[in-house]
mmCIF file of C-alpha atoms and ligand atoms in Angstrom:
data_model
loop_
_atom_site.group_PDB
_atom_site.id
_atom_site.type_symbol
_atom_site.label_atom_id
_atom_site.label_comp_id
_atom_site.label_asym_id
_atom_site.label_seq_id
_atom_site.Cartn_x
_atom_site.Cartn_y
_atom_site.Cartn_z
ATOM 1 C CA MET A 140 0.000 0.000 0.000
ATOM 2 C CA PRO A 141 1.545 3.387 -0.929
ATOM 3 C CA GLU A 142 2.206 5.636 2.019
ATOM 4 C CA SER A 143 2.519 9.393 2.258
ATOM 5 C CA ALA A 144 5.716 11.140 3.338
ATOM 6 C CA SER A 145 4.461 11.120 6.944
ATOM 7 C CA GLY A 146 4.093 7.334 6.829
ATOM 8 C CA ALA A 147 0.302 7.486 7.161
ATOM 9 C CA ALA A 148 -1.921 5.530 4.773
ATOM 10 C CA PRO A 149 -3.425 7.715 2.034
ATOM 11 C CA LEU A 150 -6.904 9.112 2.575
ATOM 12 C CA ILE A 151 -8.244 7.130 -0.329
ATOM 13 C CA GLU A 152 -6.707 4.362 -2.343
ATOM 14 C CA LEU A 153 -7.982 2.331 -5.279
ATOM 15 C CA ASP A 154 -5.985 -0.851 -5.638
ATOM 16 C CA GLY A 155 -6.516 -2.632 -8.947
ATOM 17 C CA ALA A 156 -10.178 -1.605 -8.870
ATOM 18 C CA SER A 157 -12.471 -2.643 -11.710
ATOM 19 C CA GLN A 158 -16.138 -2.074 -12.383
ATOM 20 C CA VAL A 159 -17.954 -4.204 -14.908
ATOM 21 C CA PHE A 160 -21.540 -3.370 -15.828
ATOM 22 C CA HIS A 161 -23.736 -6.043 -17.333
ATOM 23 C CA VAL A 162 -26.014 -4.671 -20.029
ATOM 24 C CA LYS A 163 -28.207 -6.842 -22.265
ATOM 25 C CA GLY A 164 -26.077 -9.914 -21.659
ATOM 26 C CA LYS A 165 -22.835 -8.082 -22.394
ATOM 27 C CA ASP A 166 -20.037 -7.118 -20.036
ATOM 28 C CA LEU A 167 -19.033 -3.465 -20.082
ATOM 29 C CA PRO A 168 -15.688 -3.013 -18.319
ATOM 30 C CA ALA A 169 -16.209 0.675 -17.466
ATOM 31 C CA VAL A 170 -13.162 0.736 -15.158
ATOM 32 C CA SER A 171 -10.332 -1.791 -15.466
ATOM 33 C CA ASP A 172 -7.599 -2.336 -12.918
ATOM 34 C CA VAL A 173 -7.309 1.257 -11.759
ATOM 35 C CA SER A 174 -4.896 2.060 -8.947
ATOM 36 C CA LEU A 175 -4.591 5.513 -7.497
ATOM 37 C CA SER A 176 -4.209 7.202 -4.149
ATOM 38 C CA VAL A 177 -4.766 10.645 -2.698
ATOM 39 C CA GLY A 178 -3.340 11.843 0.596
ATOM 40 C CA GLU A 179 -4.111 14.769 2.859
ATOM 41 C CA GLY A 180 -3.793 18.102 1.039
ATOM 42 C CA GLU A 181 -3.114 16.382 -2.288
ATOM 43 C CA VAL A 182 -4.993 16.798 -5.545
ATOM 44 C CA LEU A 183 -5.392 14.237 -8.303
ATOM 45 C CA CYS A 184 -7.038 15.314 -11.526
ATOM 46 C CA LEU A 185 -8.756 12.716 -13.714
ATOM 47 C CA VAL A 186 -9.061 13.693 -17.367
ATOM 48 C CA GLY A 187 -10.283 11.820 -20.424
ATOM 49 C CA GLU A 188 -12.948 11.827 -23.094
ATOM 50 C CA SER A 189 -16.603 11.264 -22.351
ATOM 51 C CA GLY A 190 -17.196 7.635 -21.402
ATOM 52 C CA SER A 191 -13.591 6.992 -20.342
ATOM 53 C CA GLY A 192 -14.687 5.945 -16.837
ATOM 54 C CA LYS A 193 -13.967 9.061 -14.772
ATOM 55 C CA THR A 194 -17.317 9.194 -12.989
ATOM 56 C CA THR A 195 -17.364 5.427 -12.448
ATOM 57 C CA THR A 196 -13.902 5.691 -10.831
ATOM 58 C CA ALA A 197 -15.085 8.607 -8.701
ATOM 59 C CA ARG A 198 -18.148 6.654 -7.579
ATOM 60 C CA LEU A 199 -15.911 3.774 -6.476
ATOM 61 C CA ALA A 200 -13.741 6.180 -4.469
ATOM 62 C CA ALA A 201 -16.863 7.725 -2.926
ATOM 63 C CA GLY A 202 -18.238 4.318 -1.938
ATOM 64 C CA LEU A 203 -21.336 4.849 -4.088
ATOM 65 C CA ALA A 204 -20.617 1.547 -5.828
ATOM 66 C CA ALA A 205 -18.567 -1.479 -4.842
ATOM 67 C CA PRO A 206 -15.793 -2.586 -7.218
ATOM 68 C CA SER A 207 -16.374 -5.791 -9.205
ATOM 69 C CA SER A 208 -12.781 -6.672 -8.269
ATOM 70 C CA GLY A 209 -9.894 -4.971 -6.510
ATOM 71 C CA ALA A 210 -10.108 -2.885 -3.358
ATOM 72 C CA VAL A 211 -10.981 0.627 -2.232
ATOM 73 C CA ARG A 212 -9.420 1.730 1.046
ATOM 74 C CA PHE A 213 -9.979 4.751 3.252
ATOM 75 C CA GLU A 214 -7.002 5.439 5.501
ATOM 76 C CA GLY A 215 -5.855 1.879 4.888
ATOM 77 C CA ARG A 216 -9.217 0.246 5.741
ATOM 78 C CA ASP A 217 -10.932 -1.747 3.010
ATOM 79 C CA LEU A 218 -14.433 -0.337 2.512
ATOM 80 C CA ALA A 219 -15.775 -3.862 2.159
ATOM 81 C CA GLU A 220 -14.571 -4.745 5.666
ATOM 82 C CA MET A 221 -15.537 -1.604 7.572
ATOM 83 C CA SER A 222 -17.571 -1.656 10.730
ATOM 84 C CA ARG A 223 -20.725 0.434 10.851
ATOM 85 C CA ALA A 224 -18.915 3.182 12.821
ATOM 86 C CA GLU A 225 -15.968 3.241 10.395
ATOM 87 C CA ARG A 226 -18.346 3.445 7.469
ATOM 88 C CA ARG A 227 -20.159 6.362 9.066
ATOM 89 C CA GLU A 228 -16.880 8.232 9.543
ATOM 90 C CA TYR A 229 -15.883 7.484 5.941
ATOM 91 C CA ARG A 230 -19.289 8.726 4.693
ATOM 92 C CA ARG A 231 -18.741 11.985 6.533
ATOM 93 C CA ALA A 232 -15.121 12.411 5.526
ATOM 94 C CA VAL A 233 -15.462 11.688 1.801
ATOM 95 C CA GLN A 234 -17.912 13.815 -0.135
ATOM 96 C CA TYR A 235 -18.838 13.568 -3.789
ATOM 97 C CA ILE A 236 -19.919 16.695 -5.611
ATOM 98 C CA HIS A 237 -22.008 15.572 -8.524
ATOM 99 C CA GLN A 238 -21.342 16.465 -12.147
ATOM 100 C CA ASP A 239 -24.918 17.490 -12.742
ATOM 101 C CA PRO A 240 -26.546 19.615 -10.042
ATOM 102 C CA TYR A 241 -29.878 19.374 -11.910
ATOM 103 C CA ALA A 242 -29.915 15.679 -11.092
ATOM 104 C CA SER A 243 -28.309 15.819 -7.664
ATOM 105 C CA LEU A 244 -30.343 18.514 -5.891
ATOM 106 C CA ASN A 245 -33.732 17.469 -4.617
ATOM 107 C CA PRO A 246 -36.245 19.709 -6.458
ATOM 108 C CA ILE A 247 -38.622 19.909 -3.493
ATOM 109 C CA ARG A 248 -35.998 20.987 -0.967
ATOM 110 C CA SER A 249 -35.066 24.586 -0.338
ATOM 111 C CA VAL A 250 -31.398 25.536 -0.161
ATOM 112 C CA ARG A 251 -31.703 25.826 3.626
ATOM 113 C CA SER A 252 -33.101 22.319 3.942
ATOM 114 C CA THR A 253 -30.542 20.847 1.481
ATOM 115 C CA LEU A 254 -27.742 22.230 3.637
ATOM 116 C CA SER A 255 -29.234 21.746 7.095
ATOM 117 C CA ILE A 256 -30.293 18.093 6.808
ATOM 118 C CA PRO A 257 -26.733 16.668 6.741
ATOM 119 C CA LEU A 258 -25.690 19.053 9.545
ATOM 120 C CA ARG A 259 -28.470 17.790 11.805
ATOM 121 C CA ARG A 260 -28.086 14.150 10.784
ATOM 122 C CA HIS A 261 -24.429 14.122 11.747
ATOM 123 C CA GLY A 262 -24.974 16.227 14.875
ATOM 124 C CA LEU A 263 -22.694 19.014 13.618
ATOM 125 C CA ALA A 264 -25.139 21.755 14.540
ATOM 126 C CA ARG A 265 -27.669 21.215 17.284
ATOM 127 C CA SER A 266 -29.715 24.312 17.993
ATOM 128 C CA GLY A 267 -31.738 26.032 15.281
ATOM 129 C CA ALA A 268 -29.517 29.111 15.609
ATOM 130 C CA GLU A 269 -26.380 27.021 15.108
ATOM 131 C CA VAL A 270 -27.844 25.456 11.970
ATOM 132 C CA GLU A 271 -28.789 28.904 10.589
ATOM 133 C CA GLU A 272 -25.324 30.233 11.264
ATOM 134 C CA ARG A 273 -23.627 27.275 9.601
ATOM 135 C CA VAL A 274 -25.944 27.423 6.544
ATOM 136 C CA ASP A 275 -25.172 31.138 6.101
ATOM 137 C CA ASP A 276 -21.434 30.492 6.452
ATOM 138 C CA LEU A 277 -21.601 27.802 3.786
ATOM 139 C CA LEU A 278 -23.494 30.085 1.397
ATOM 140 C CA ARG A 279 -20.917 32.833 1.903
ATOM 141 C CA THR A 280 -18.098 30.338 1.308
ATOM 142 C CA VAL A 281 -19.468 29.558 -2.156
ATOM 143 C CA ASP A 282 -20.189 33.237 -2.906
ATOM 144 C CA LEU A 283 -23.970 33.004 -2.667
ATOM 145 C CA THR A 284 -24.311 36.330 -0.913
ATOM 146 C CA PRO A 285 -26.167 37.760 0.848
ATOM 147 C CA PRO A 286 -27.269 34.349 2.214
ATOM 148 C CA GLU A 287 -30.819 35.576 2.919
ATOM 149 C CA SER A 288 -31.368 35.951 -0.847
ATOM 150 C CA TYR A 289 -30.714 32.234 -1.393
ATOM 151 C CA ARG A 290 -31.726 30.337 1.754
ATOM 152 C CA GLU A 291 -35.390 29.914 0.878
ATOM 153 C CA LYS A 292 -34.945 29.268 -2.849
ATOM 154 C CA PHE A 293 -35.691 25.955 -4.553
ATOM 155 C CA PRO A 294 -33.445 24.497 -7.280
ATOM 156 C CA HIS A 295 -35.745 25.629 -10.116
ATOM 157 C CA GLN A 296 -35.404 29.225 -8.920
ATOM 158 C CA LEU A 297 -31.615 29.154 -9.289
ATOM 159 C CA SER A 298 -29.380 29.436 -12.358
ATOM 160 C CA GLY A 299 -27.197 26.469 -13.365
ATOM 161 C CA GLY A 300 -24.152 28.116 -11.810
ATOM 162 C CA GLN A 301 -25.998 28.898 -8.571
ATOM 163 C CA ARG A 302 -27.182 25.281 -8.310
ATOM 164 C CA GLN A 303 -23.644 24.113 -8.782
ATOM 165 C CA ARG A 304 -22.521 26.333 -5.933
ATOM 166 C CA VAL A 305 -25.286 24.930 -3.711
ATOM 167 C CA SER A 306 -24.032 21.484 -4.682
ATOM 168 C CA VAL A 307 -20.493 22.452 -3.620
ATOM 169 C CA ALA A 308 -21.845 23.968 -0.361
ATOM 170 C CA ARG A 309 -23.647 20.720 0.386
ATOM 171 C CA GLY A 310 -20.368 18.849 -0.207
ATOM 172 C CA LEU A 311 -18.790 21.096 2.450
ATOM 173 C CA THR A 312 -21.492 20.721 5.120
ATOM 174 C CA LEU A 313 -19.738 17.876 6.915
ATOM 175 C CA SER A 314 -16.218 19.392 6.823
ATOM 176 C CA PRO A 315 -14.948 16.624 4.525
ATOM 177 C CA ARG A 316 -11.344 15.459 4.396
ATOM 178 C CA LEU A 317 -11.581 14.340 0.771
ATOM 179 C CA LEU A 318 -13.700 16.037 -1.862
ATOM 180 C CA ILE A 319 -14.444 14.330 -5.136
ATOM 181 C CA ALA A 320 -15.508 17.081 -7.520
ATOM 182 C CA ASP A 321 -16.943 15.757 -10.759
ATOM 183 C CA GLU A 322 -17.031 18.587 -13.310
ATOM 184 C CA SER A 323 -18.514 20.638 -10.550
ATOM 185 C CA THR A 324 -17.537 23.968 -12.027
ATOM 186 C CA SER A 325 -18.563 23.277 -15.615
ATOM 187 C CA MET A 326 -21.704 25.442 -15.575
ATOM 188 C CA LEU A 327 -20.044 28.428 -14.026
ATOM 189 C CA ASP A 328 -18.857 31.477 -15.877
ATOM 190 C CA VAL A 329 -15.147 32.106 -15.848
ATOM 191 C CA SER A 330 -14.849 34.593 -12.973
ATOM 192 C CA ILE A 331 -17.086 32.557 -10.660
ATOM 193 C CA ARG A 332 -15.345 29.358 -11.644
ATOM 194 C CA VAL A 333 -12.003 30.877 -10.713
ATOM 195 C CA SER A 334 -13.304 32.153 -7.364
ATOM 196 C CA LEU A 335 -14.758 28.716 -6.551
ATOM 197 C CA LEU A 336 -11.567 26.915 -7.568
ATOM 198 C CA ASN A 337 -9.572 29.363 -5.429
ATOM 199 C CA MET A 338 -11.860 28.588 -2.496
ATOM 200 C CA LEU A 339 -11.365 24.848 -3.035
ATOM 201 C CA THR A 340 -7.604 25.402 -3.260
ATOM 202 C CA ARG A 341 -7.671 27.193 0.113
ATOM 203 C CA LEU A 342 -9.428 24.180 1.624
ATOM 204 C CA ARG A 343 -6.609 22.052 0.315
ATOM 205 C CA THR A 344 -3.678 24.217 1.335
ATOM 206 C CA GLU A 345 -5.030 25.566 4.649
ATOM 207 C CA GLU A 346 -7.125 22.667 5.909
ATOM 208 C CA GLY A 347 -5.408 19.752 4.190
ATOM 209 C CA VAL A 348 -8.513 18.575 2.317
ATOM 210 C CA GLY A 349 -7.600 16.054 -0.400
ATOM 211 C CA PHE A 350 -9.185 16.298 -3.851
ATOM 212 C CA ILE A 351 -10.068 14.114 -6.767
ATOM 213 C CA TYR A 352 -10.982 16.604 -9.453
ATOM 214 C CA ILE A 353 -12.605 15.414 -12.654
ATOM 215 C CA THR A 354 -12.699 17.474 -15.798
ATOM 216 C CA HIS A 355 -12.575 17.329 -19.583
ATOM 217 C CA ASP A 356 -10.889 20.677 -19.584
ATOM 218 C CA LEU A 357 -7.112 20.490 -19.437
ATOM 219 C CA ALA A 358 -6.963 24.217 -18.761
ATOM 220 C CA LEU A 359 -8.800 23.528 -15.485
ATOM 221 C CA ALA A 360 -6.454 20.652 -14.651
ATOM 222 C CA LYS A 361 -3.611 23.106 -15.091
ATOM 223 C CA TYR A 362 -5.286 25.699 -12.904
ATOM 224 C CA PHE A 363 -6.466 23.477 -10.089
ATOM 225 C CA ALA A 364 -4.043 20.567 -10.035
ATOM 226 C CA TRP A 365 -0.760 22.236 -10.997
ATOM 227 C CA GLU A 366 0.732 21.284 -7.632
ATOM 228 C CA GLY A 367 -0.725 17.792 -7.831
ATOM 229 C CA ARG A 368 -0.954 14.894 -10.214
ATOM 230 C CA THR A 369 -2.992 14.250 -13.311
ATOM 231 C CA ALA A 370 -4.188 10.845 -14.482
ATOM 232 C CA VAL A 371 -5.406 10.439 -18.055
ATOM 233 C CA MET A 372 -8.093 7.807 -18.611
ATOM 234 C CA TYR A 373 -8.967 6.000 -21.814
ATOM 235 C CA LEU A 374 -11.660 3.299 -22.055
ATOM 236 C CA GLY A 375 -11.602 2.585 -18.339
ATOM 237 C CA LYS A 376 -7.845 2.555 -17.800
ATOM 238 C CA ILE A 377 -5.273 5.047 -16.647
ATOM 239 C CA VAL A 378 -2.932 5.452 -19.609
ATOM 240 C CA GLU A 379 -0.685 8.144 -18.143
ATOM 241 C CA VAL A 380 -0.180 9.584 -14.686
ATOM 242 C CA GLY A 381 2.341 11.966 -13.222
ATOM 243 C CA PRO A 382 2.864 15.443 -11.798
ATOM 244 C CA THR A 383 0.486 17.791 -13.652
ATOM 245 C CA PRO A 384 3.181 20.139 -15.069
ATOM 246 C CA GLN A 385 5.020 17.160 -16.563
ATOM 247 C CA VAL A 386 1.909 15.509 -17.991
ATOM 248 C CA ILE A 387 0.750 18.786 -19.566
ATOM 249 C CA ASN A 388 4.139 20.039 -20.749
ATOM 250 C CA HIS A 389 5.770 16.708 -21.634
ATOM 251 C CA PRO A 390 2.949 14.307 -22.445
ATOM 252 C CA GLN A 391 4.292 10.836 -23.190
ATOM 253 C CA HIS A 392 1.269 8.742 -24.154
ATOM 254 C CA PRO A 393 0.031 9.396 -27.704
ATOM 255 C CA TYR A 394 -3.513 9.733 -26.319
ATOM 256 C CA THR A 395 -2.449 12.464 -23.873
ATOM 257 C CA ARG A 396 -0.727 14.219 -26.762
ATOM 258 C CA ALA A 397 -3.902 13.985 -28.827
ATOM 259 C CA LEU A 398 -5.978 15.404 -25.954
ATOM 260 C CA LEU A 399 -3.579 18.315 -25.612
ATOM 261 C CA ASP A 400 -3.582 18.845 -29.367
ATOM 262 C CA ALA A 401 -7.358 19.085 -29.234
ATOM 263 C CA VAL A 402 -7.142 22.166 -26.974
ATOM 264 C CA PRO A 403 -7.949 25.098 -29.315
ATOM 265 C CA GLU A 404 -4.841 27.092 -30.173
ATOM 266 C CA PRO A 405 -5.427 30.821 -30.842
ATOM 267 C CA ASP A 406 -2.050 31.343 -32.540
ATOM 268 C CA PRO A 407 -2.489 30.201 -36.188
ATOM 269 C CA GLU A 408 1.197 29.297 -36.521
ATOM 270 C CA LEU A 409 1.106 27.089 -33.399
ATOM 271 C CA ALA A 410 -2.208 25.593 -34.561
ATOM 272 C CA ARG A 411 -0.572 24.667 -37.893
ATOM 273 C CA GLN A 412 2.393 23.068 -36.092
ATOM 274 C CA LYS A 413 0.027 21.086 -33.859
ATOM 275 C CA LYS A 414 -1.850 19.765 -36.883
ATOM 276 C CA ALA A 415 1.401 18.777 -38.540
ATOM 277 C CA GLY A 416 2.324 16.866 -35.361
ATOM 278 C CA GLY A 417 -0.024 14.055 -36.342
ATOM 279 C CA GLY A 418 -3.408 13.466 -34.748
ATOM 280 C CA LEU A 419 -5.568 10.424 -34.137
ATOM 281 C CA LEU A 420 -6.080 7.927 -36.936
ATOM 282 C CA SER A 421 -9.780 7.784 -36.140
ATOM 283 C CA ALA A 422 -12.188 9.943 -34.168
ATOM 284 C CA ASP A 423 -14.333 6.956 -33.191
ATOM 285 C CA ILE A 424 -14.037 5.601 -29.670
ATOM 286 C CA PRO A 425 -14.377 1.791 -29.648
ATOM 287 C CA SER A 426 -17.285 0.258 -27.760
ATOM 288 C CA LEU A 427 -16.616 -1.085 -24.251
ATOM 289 C CA SER A 428 -18.499 -4.249 -25.191
ATOM 290 C CA ASP A 429 -16.162 -4.914 -28.111
ATOM 291 C CA LEU A 430 -12.753 -3.619 -27.120
ATOM 292 C CA PRO A 431 -9.805 -3.865 -29.512
ATOM 293 C CA SER A 432 -7.204 -6.506 -28.600
ATOM 294 C CA GLY A 433 -3.891 -5.558 -26.993
ATOM 295 C CA CYS A 434 -3.686 -1.826 -26.368
ATOM 296 C CA THR A 435 -7.266 -0.571 -26.723
ATOM 297 C CA PHE A 436 -5.935 2.690 -28.160
ATOM 298 C CA HIS A 437 -4.037 1.057 -31.035
ATOM 299 C CA PRO A 438 -6.699 1.507 -33.787
ATOM 300 C CA ARG A 439 -6.566 5.289 -33.227
ATOM 301 C CA CYS A 440 -2.878 5.590 -32.456
ATOM 302 C CA PRO A 441 -0.449 7.331 -34.802
ATOM 303 C CA LEU A 442 2.447 5.357 -33.245
ATOM 304 C CA ALA A 443 0.885 1.875 -33.357
ATOM 305 C CA GLU A 444 3.120 -1.079 -34.189
ATOM 306 C CA ASP A 445 2.234 -4.744 -34.764
ATOM 307 C CA ARG A 446 2.855 -5.661 -31.115
ATOM 308 C CA CYS A 447 0.313 -3.066 -29.939
ATOM 309 C CA SER A 448 -2.612 -5.190 -31.117
ATOM 310 C CA GLN A 449 -1.188 -8.258 -29.362
ATOM 311 C CA THR A 450 0.017 -7.199 -25.920
ATOM 312 C CA VAL A 451 -1.787 -5.208 -23.245
ATOM 313 C CA PRO A 452 0.569 -2.440 -22.091
ATOM 314 C CA LEU A 453 1.007 -1.906 -18.349
ATOM 315 C CA LEU A 454 1.745 1.404 -16.662
ATOM 316 C CA SER A 455 5.520 1.760 -16.465
ATOM 317 C CA ARG A 456 8.076 4.502 -16.038
ATOM 318 C CA ALA A 457 8.694 6.523 -19.161
ATOM 319 C CA PRO A 458 12.461 6.623 -19.876
ATOM 320 C CA ALA A 459 12.234 10.187 -21.199
ATOM 321 C CA ALA A 460 10.114 11.364 -18.250
ATOM 322 C CA PRO A 461 10.887 9.308 -15.142
ATOM 323 C CA GLU A 462 8.202 10.944 -12.986
ATOM 324 C CA GLN A 463 5.470 9.742 -15.344
ATOM 325 C CA GLU A 464 3.963 6.297 -15.722
ATOM 326 C CA VAL A 465 2.695 5.470 -19.171
ATOM 327 C CA ALA A 466 0.804 2.473 -20.566
ATOM 328 C CA CYS A 467 2.419 2.461 -24.019
ATOM 329 C CA MET A 468 5.065 -0.035 -25.105
ATOM 330 C CA VAL A 469 6.212 2.155 -27.961
ATOM 331 C CA VAL A 470 7.064 4.880 -25.444
ATOM 332 C CA THR A 471 8.332 2.824 -22.501
ATOM 333 C CA ASP A 472 10.001 0.026 -24.415
ATOM 334 C CA PRO A 473 11.098 1.447 -27.768
ATOM 335 C CA ARG A 474 12.256 -1.102 -30.304
ATOM 336 C CA PRO A 475 15.929 -1.081 -31.175
ATOM 337 C CA ALA A 476 16.589 0.838 -34.386
ATOM 338 C CA ALA A 477 16.151 -1.365 -37.460
ATOM 339 C CA PRO A 478 19.433 -2.542 -38.977
ATOM 340 C CA ALA A 479 20.597 -0.694 -42.112
ATOM 341 C CA GLY A 480 18.749 -1.955 -45.187
ATOM 342 C CA ALA A 481 15.687 -3.004 -43.172
ATOM 343 C CA ALA A 482 14.050 0.446 -43.395
ATOM 344 C CA GLY A 483 10.320 0.324 -43.868
ATOM 345 C CA ALA A 484 9.722 -2.609 -41.563
ATOM 346 C CA GLY A 485 8.002 -1.957 -38.227
ATOM 347 C CA GLY A 486 6.239 1.197 -37.059
ATOM 348 C CA ALA A 487 7.070 4.730 -36.192
ATOM 349 C CA SER A 488 9.009 5.604 -33.097
ATOM 350 C CA PRO A 489 7.717 8.290 -30.746
HETATM 351 N N1 ATP B 702 -24.848 2.165 -14.456
HETATM 352 C C1 ATP B 702 -24.315 1.898 -15.629
HETATM 353 N N2 ATP B 702 -24.737 0.844 -16.369
HETATM 354 C C2 ATP B 702 -24.179 0.553 -17.555
HETATM 355 N N3 ATP B 702 -23.164 1.242 -18.114
HETATM 356 C C3 ATP B 702 -22.704 2.322 -17.433
HETATM 357 C C4 ATP B 702 -23.249 2.702 -16.165
HETATM 358 N N4 ATP B 702 -22.575 3.805 -15.728
HETATM 359 C C5 ATP B 702 -21.663 4.082 -16.680
HETATM 360 N N5 ATP B 702 -21.738 3.210 -17.697
HETATM 361 C C6 ATP B 702 -20.870 3.187 -18.882
HETATM 362 O O1 ATP B 702 -19.542 3.149 -18.438
HETATM 363 C C7 ATP B 702 -18.704 3.964 -19.251
HETATM 364 C C8 ATP B 702 -17.983 4.972 -18.415
HETATM 365 O O2 ATP B 702 -18.935 5.930 -17.946
HETATM 366 P P1 ATP B 702 -18.527 7.155 -17.024
HETATM 367 O O3 ATP B 702 -19.791 7.850 -16.660
HETATM 368 O O4 ATP B 702 -17.675 6.684 -15.925
HETATM 369 O O5 ATP B 702 -17.654 8.038 -18.024
HETATM 370 P P2 ATP B 702 -17.085 9.514 -17.836
HETATM 371 O O6 ATP B 702 -15.629 9.438 -18.158
HETATM 372 O O7 ATP B 702 -17.461 10.057 -16.514
HETATM 373 O O8 ATP B 702 -17.823 10.308 -18.994
HETATM 374 P P3 ATP B 702 -18.322 11.851 -19.045
HETATM 375 O O9 ATP B 702 -17.092 12.652 -19.340
HETATM 376 O O10 ATP B 702 -19.293 11.865 -20.186
HETATM 377 O O11 ATP B 702 -18.948 12.190 -17.737
HETATM 378 C C9 ATP B 702 -19.611 4.563 -20.313
HETATM 379 O O12 ATP B 702 -19.521 3.765 -21.478
HETATM 380 C C10 ATP B 702 -20.996 4.453 -19.707
HETATM 381 O O13 ATP B 702 -21.967 4.331 -20.719
HETATM 382 MG MG1 MG B 703 -18.639 11.662 -15.914
#
């Protein structure tokens, strides 16, 4: 089990966790053999295309679903073996902020009741006055001010951005130690998004809250997880993970490179260079129920070689970037250069 610098077990750890859904007689491996850990005050950003398994991974970490195989541990304790009291503490300490506040907020509950119910249930505010005070504090924390303008509102009376902030406030009600934020700022306009991310960063740096932050937007990964790590997911697997600056500035996996190339480039000269750098061979994402053999990325990969359709690559250190782990044989185990006269055989090198 990986341990933090202090020797303590990480707050949350996924150890070879998989989640297989069964749909119409077919197995859908939404998450396959994912290992990750997040300690106190750390941030891990999960990025990847739609359907890559980010939310399913987050739900495993939040205990909202049990893994089909592998383990999920909170402070070293396997969720599957927790006592009732341990589970209660875990439920308080790990909060999931849902991707879609339209779906996650109860339409018949006012903001006050959404925020006060968890406070009362966990005995964190006893008197009515204490609850009121805490609710107002939470609303101020997420910039819903003055609180009296929002307390009595119902979800349908709020804008998308305001609902998202209520969703974040609800995630904070129980003073969590790990927040799993699933695209939770996606409906916010830029200035509010930045103020919310700054608030979440303060929770991390001043109170040691750990974060799993999920986004499609690599610009947000850069902003929020620059001091942390970024894991790139593709079809249910982590294909690259490392310190965010390295992953963004020196991407090793061809999929990470393609994701970064897809970020719009305002400078026409740089945009032209990016295009010339070689993109994906196909825009189509294979189906989870019919995954390609070997490396599941190989049909789209500009670097694919024969071996890529035969062998499943494991995460390993990238020789050119030792702080990163990459699931790509072409990158981590480059073939020796072809002997003179044998040009044309084999594939491209990275
Ligand atoms: N309950 C479920 N039953 C069947 N399949 C599911 C279920 N939940 C997710 N899936 C499938 O698992 C895969 C991963 O879904 P997931 O929601 O984790 O992706 P995601 O990376 O969060 O995508 P997005 O960026 O669109 O939110 C998808 O193919 C999805 O259709
Ligand atoms: Mg999702």
